[in-house]
Amino acid sequence: MDFYNEAATWPVDIVYIGETVCSKRRELRLRDWLELANMLAASGKEVVLSTLALVEAESELGTMQRQVENGRYLVEANDLSAVQLCRERRVNFVAGPTLNIYNHVALQLLIEDGLRRWVPGVEHGRQLLQTLRTGMEGVGQPMPELELMAWGRLPLAYSARCFTARALDVPKDKCEFRCIDYPDGLPLQTREGEPFMVINGVQVQGNEIIDMAPERDALAAAGAGILRLYPQQEGMADVVTHFRNALTATGAVERRGAANHYWEGLQGRAP
């Protein structure tokens, strides 16, 4: 709660709230999220309710339906079941990065379903975005509002198995919320002891924190009107300030994290 109260004072335009990784994380329930949404909206933020990336139970669909039917806030659909709920209720939505959109035909179909803003997957590079733009122009369809990841660990994969529970040798159904002890994820090393990835429950993340601020102009040229900053436990206010300064800087911008090699069409983790 303190984190979001602080976020209300940051110079950001949009705040996404909600659980995207694991439905068992119930420190905040939908009622709490909606109260936070009202507080953030009152502070002048656009609020978006994010849905789960991996839906495994009927109860999770029920929660997702209540999110879609909230009546006030835009929803980020991270699974096609959320898209279907939005389509049936004629509700516009943000297409999240886990929807796996790789061609203009899929993008056009989702626009017909109500897609208003698209957050491409972290592996989408500059060239793929240009290919999609060309395809959309070929069918006379403008690109939707585009939001690109600019800061944070790359969310790489999701699984029905909880990696954190497995690493700590406890059953997933009796995990006792061990992931709460690792707010920035559980580091994973190679056999040689080299930092490799970070596990976050059912999610796998890259080890490096990506900073795309130096690519500010390239992101804008690709059509990005919004930059996404994935949150971290400490120092998030400084991250926001870093990007606000980058948006107004006239010269080169200092990189405070790693480069996203996917952006240039390379492997995500380069030596």
Coordinates of C-alpha atoms in Angstrom, one line a residue:
M1 CA 0.0 0.0 0.0
D2 CA 2.9 2.3 0.8
F3 CA 4.4 1.6 -2.6
Y4 CA 1.2 2.7 -4.5
N5 CA 0.7 5.8 -2.2
E6 CA 4.2 6.8 -3.2
A7 CA 3.5 6.0 -6.8
A8 CA 0.6 8.5 -6.7
T9 CA 3.2 11.3 -6.3
W10 CA 5.5 10.2 -9.1
P11 CA 5.6 12.0 -12.5
V12 CA 4.1 9.1 -14.4
D13 CA 0.9 9.2 -16.4
I14 CA -0.3 5.6 -16.2
V15 CA -0.2 3.0 -13.4
Y16 CA -1.0 -0.6 -13.9
I17 CA -2.2 -2.5 -10.9
G18 CA -3.2 -6.1 -10.2
E19 CA -1.6 -9.6 -10.1
T20 CA -0.2 -10.9 -13.3
V21 CA 1.9 -13.8 -12.1
C22 CA 0.2 -16.0 -9.5
S23 CA -3.4 -16.0 -8.3
K24 CA -2.3 -17.4 -4.9
R25 CA -0.7 -14.1 -4.0
R26 CA -3.6 -12.6 -2.2
E27 CA -2.1 -9.9 -0.1
L28 CA -4.5 -7.7 -2.0
R29 CA -7.9 -8.8 -3.3
L30 CA -9.9 -7.2 -6.1
R31 CA -11.7 -4.9 -3.6
D32 CA -8.3 -3.6 -2.4
W33 CA -7.1 -3.1 -6.0
L34 CA -10.1 -1.1 -6.8
E35 CA -9.7 1.1 -3.8
L36 CA -6.1 1.7 -4.9
A37 CA -7.3 2.5 -8.4
N38 CA -9.7 5.1 -7.0
M39 CA -6.9 6.7 -5.0
L40 CA -4.5 6.7 -8.0
A41 CA -7.2 8.1 -10.3
A42 CA -7.9 10.9 -7.8
S43 CA -4.2 11.8 -8.0
G44 CA -4.5 12.2 -11.8
K45 CA -3.2 8.9 -13.0
E46 CA -4.7 6.7 -15.7
V47 CA -5.3 3.3 -14.0
V48 CA -5.3 0.0 -15.8
L49 CA -6.3 -3.3 -14.1
S50 CA -3.9 -6.1 -15.2
T51 CA -5.1 -9.7 -15.5
L52 CA -3.2 -13.0 -15.0
A53 CA -0.9 -14.2 -17.7
L54 CA -1.7 -17.8 -17.1
V55 CA -5.2 -18.9 -16.1
E56 CA -5.5 -22.3 -14.5
A57 CA -8.8 -22.4 -12.6
E58 CA -12.5 -21.4 -12.8
S59 CA -12.0 -19.1 -9.8
E60 CA -9.4 -17.2 -11.7
L61 CA -11.8 -16.7 -14.6
G62 CA -14.4 -15.4 -12.1
T63 CA -11.9 -12.8 -10.8
M64 CA -11.0 -11.8 -14.3
Q65 CA -14.7 -11.3 -15.2
R66 CA -15.1 -9.0 -12.2
Q67 CA -12.1 -7.0 -13.4
V68 CA -13.5 -6.7 -16.9
E69 CA -16.9 -5.6 -15.5
N70 CA -15.4 -3.0 -13.1
G71 CA -17.2 -0.3 -15.1
R72 CA -14.6 2.4 -14.9
Y73 CA -11.0 1.3 -15.6
L74 CA -9.3 -0.1 -18.6
V75 CA -8.2 -3.7 -18.4
E76 CA -4.9 -5.2 -19.6
A77 CA -5.6 -8.6 -21.1
N78 CA -2.7 -10.9 -20.7
D79 CA -4.5 -14.1 -21.7
L80 CA -7.0 -14.8 -24.5
S81 CA -9.7 -15.6 -22.0
A82 CA -9.5 -12.0 -20.9
V83 CA -9.8 -10.9 -24.5
Q84 CA -12.9 -13.1 -24.9
L85 CA -14.5 -11.6 -21.8
C86 CA -13.8 -8.1 -23.1
R87 CA -15.1 -8.9 -26.6
E88 CA -18.3 -10.4 -25.2
R89 CA -18.9 -7.2 -23.2
R90 CA -17.7 -4.8 -25.9
V91 CA -15.1 -3.4 -23.6
N92 CA -11.9 -1.9 -24.9
F93 CA -8.6 -3.4 -23.5
V94 CA -4.9 -3.1 -23.5
A95 CA -3.2 -6.2 -25.2
G96 CA -0.5 -7.3 -22.7
P97 CA 2.9 -8.6 -23.6
T98 CA 2.0 -12.3 -23.1
L99 CA -0.7 -12.4 -25.9
N100 CA 2.0 -13.5 -28.4
I101 CA 1.2 -11.2 -31.4
Y102 CA 3.7 -11.8 -34.2
N103 CA 1.9 -10.8 -37.4
H104 CA -0.4 -8.0 -38.6
V105 CA -3.4 -10.4 -39.1
A106 CA -3.5 -11.3 -35.4
L107 CA -3.1 -7.7 -34.5
Q108 CA -6.0 -6.7 -36.8
L109 CA -8.3 -9.4 -35.4
L110 CA -7.6 -8.2 -31.8
I111 CA -8.3 -4.6 -32.8
E112 CA -11.7 -5.8 -34.0
D113 CA -12.2 -7.4 -30.6
G114 CA -11.5 -4.1 -28.8
L115 CA -7.7 -3.7 -28.6
R116 CA -7.0 -0.1 -27.8
R117 CA -3.3 -0.2 -26.8
W118 CA -0.7 -2.9 -27.5
V119 CA 2.3 -3.9 -25.3
P120 CA 4.5 -6.1 -27.5
G121 CA 6.4 -9.0 -25.9
V122 CA 9.9 -8.1 -24.7
E123 CA 11.4 -10.2 -27.5
H124 CA 9.8 -8.0 -30.2
G125 CA 12.6 -6.0 -31.8
R126 CA 12.7 -2.9 -34.0
Q127 CA 12.5 -4.9 -37.2
L128 CA 9.5 -7.0 -36.3
L129 CA 7.6 -3.9 -35.3
Q130 CA 8.4 -2.3 -38.6
T131 CA 7.2 -5.5 -40.4
L132 CA 4.0 -5.3 -38.5
R133 CA 3.5 -1.6 -39.3
T134 CA 4.0 -2.3 -43.0
G135 CA 1.5 -5.1 -42.9
M136 CA -1.1 -3.0 -41.2
E137 CA -0.5 -0.2 -43.7
G138 CA -1.1 -2.7 -46.4
V139 CA -4.6 -3.5 -45.2
G140 CA -5.4 0.2 -44.5
Q141 CA -5.3 -0.2 -40.7
P142 CA -3.4 2.2 -38.5
M143 CA -1.2 0.8 -35.7
P144 CA -2.8 1.0 -32.2
E145 CA -1.3 3.0 -29.4
L146 CA 2.1 1.4 -28.7
E147 CA 3.7 0.8 -25.3
L148 CA 7.2 -0.6 -25.1
M149 CA 9.1 -2.0 -22.1
A150 CA 11.9 0.4 -21.1
W151 CA 13.0 -0.7 -17.6
G152 CA 13.2 -3.9 -15.6
R153 CA 14.0 -7.6 -15.8
L154 CA 12.7 -9.2 -19.0
P155 CA 9.7 -11.5 -18.2
L156 CA 10.7 -14.5 -20.3
A157 CA 8.3 -17.4 -19.6
Y158 CA 5.4 -18.7 -17.5
S159 CA 4.7 -22.2 -16.3
A160 CA 2.0 -24.1 -14.4
R161 CA 4.9 -25.3 -12.1
C162 CA 6.1 -22.9 -9.5
F163 CA 9.8 -22.6 -9.8
T164 CA 10.2 -20.9 -6.4
A165 CA 8.3 -23.7 -4.6
R166 CA 10.4 -26.3 -6.4
A167 CA 13.7 -24.6 -5.5
L168 CA 12.7 -24.6 -1.8
D169 CA 11.3 -28.2 -2.0
V170 CA 7.7 -27.4 -1.0
P171 CA 4.5 -28.4 -2.9
K172 CA 3.0 -25.7 -5.0
D173 CA -0.4 -26.0 -3.3
K174 CA 1.3 -25.7 0.1
C175 CA 3.9 -23.1 -0.8
E176 CA 3.2 -20.9 2.2
F177 CA 3.9 -18.0 -0.1
R178 CA 7.7 -18.4 0.0
C179 CA 8.1 -16.0 -2.9
I180 CA 7.2 -13.1 -0.5
D181 CA 10.7 -13.6 0.9
Y182 CA 12.1 -12.7 -2.5
P183 CA 10.4 -9.4 -3.6
D184 CA 12.8 -9.0 -6.5
G185 CA 12.8 -12.7 -7.4
L186 CA 15.1 -15.6 -6.5
P187 CA 18.5 -15.5 -8.3
L188 CA 19.5 -18.5 -10.4
Q189 CA 23.1 -19.3 -11.3
T190 CA 24.8 -21.6 -13.7
R191 CA 26.8 -24.6 -12.5
E192 CA 29.8 -22.4 -12.8
G193 CA 28.3 -19.9 -10.4
E194 CA 27.5 -17.2 -13.0
P195 CA 24.3 -15.2 -12.6
F196 CA 21.8 -16.5 -15.2
M197 CA 18.1 -15.9 -14.5
V198 CA 15.7 -14.9 -11.8
I199 CA 12.7 -17.0 -10.8
N200 CA 9.5 -15.4 -9.6
G201 CA 7.0 -18.1 -8.7
V202 CA 5.7 -19.5 -12.0
Q203 CA 7.6 -16.8 -14.0
V204 CA 11.1 -16.8 -15.3
Q205 CA 12.9 -13.4 -15.7
G206 CA 16.2 -12.4 -17.2
N207 CA 18.9 -11.6 -14.7
E208 CA 19.9 -8.1 -16.0
I209 CA 17.8 -5.0 -15.4
I210 CA 17.2 -3.6 -18.8
D211 CA 17.4 0.2 -19.4
M212 CA 16.1 1.5 -22.7
A213 CA 16.4 5.2 -21.9
P214 CA 19.4 5.6 -24.3
E215 CA 17.2 4.2 -27.1
R216 CA 14.6 7.0 -26.4
D217 CA 14.7 8.4 -29.9
A218 CA 14.6 4.9 -31.5
L219 CA 11.6 3.9 -29.4
A220 CA 9.8 7.0 -30.5
A221 CA 10.7 6.4 -34.1
A222 CA 9.2 2.9 -33.8
G223 CA 5.9 4.5 -32.7
A224 CA 6.1 4.1 -29.0
G225 CA 4.0 6.7 -27.2
I226 CA 4.3 5.0 -23.8
L227 CA 7.3 3.6 -22.0
R228 CA 6.7 0.7 -19.5
L229 CA 8.8 0.7 -16.3
Y230 CA 8.5 -2.6 -14.4
P231 CA 8.7 -1.9 -10.7
Q232 CA 11.3 -3.0 -8.2
Q233 CA 11.4 -3.2 -4.4
E234 CA 13.8 -0.3 -3.8
G235 CA 14.7 2.9 -5.7
M236 CA 11.7 3.0 -8.1
A237 CA 11.3 6.8 -7.6
D238 CA 14.9 7.3 -8.9
V239 CA 14.1 5.1 -11.9
V240 CA 11.0 7.3 -12.7
T241 CA 13.2 10.4 -12.4
H242 CA 15.8 8.9 -14.7
F243 CA 13.3 8.4 -17.4
R244 CA 11.6 11.8 -16.9
N245 CA 15.0 13.4 -17.3
A246 CA 15.7 11.2 -20.4
L247 CA 12.6 12.4 -22.1
T248 CA 13.6 16.0 -21.8
A249 CA 17.4 15.6 -22.3
T250 CA 18.8 17.1 -25.5
G251 CA 21.9 14.9 -25.7
A252 CA 22.9 11.3 -25.0
V253 CA 21.3 9.6 -22.1
E254 CA 23.4 7.5 -19.5
R255 CA 22.5 3.8 -19.4
R256 CA 21.9 2.7 -15.8
G257 CA 21.2 -1.0 -16.6
A258 CA 21.8 -3.5 -19.4
A259 CA 20.9 -3.2 -23.1
N260 CA 18.0 -5.2 -24.5
H261 CA 19.7 -7.1 -27.3
Y262 CA 16.3 -8.3 -28.5
W263 CA 15.7 -4.8 -29.7
E264 CA 18.4 -5.1 -32.3
G265 CA 17.4 -8.6 -33.3
L266 CA 20.2 -10.3 -31.3
Q267 CA 20.1 -13.0 -28.6
G268 CA 18.6 -11.5 -25.4
R269 CA 21.6 -12.2 -23.3
A270 CA 24.9 -11.3 -25.1
P271 CA 28.4 -11.5 -23.6

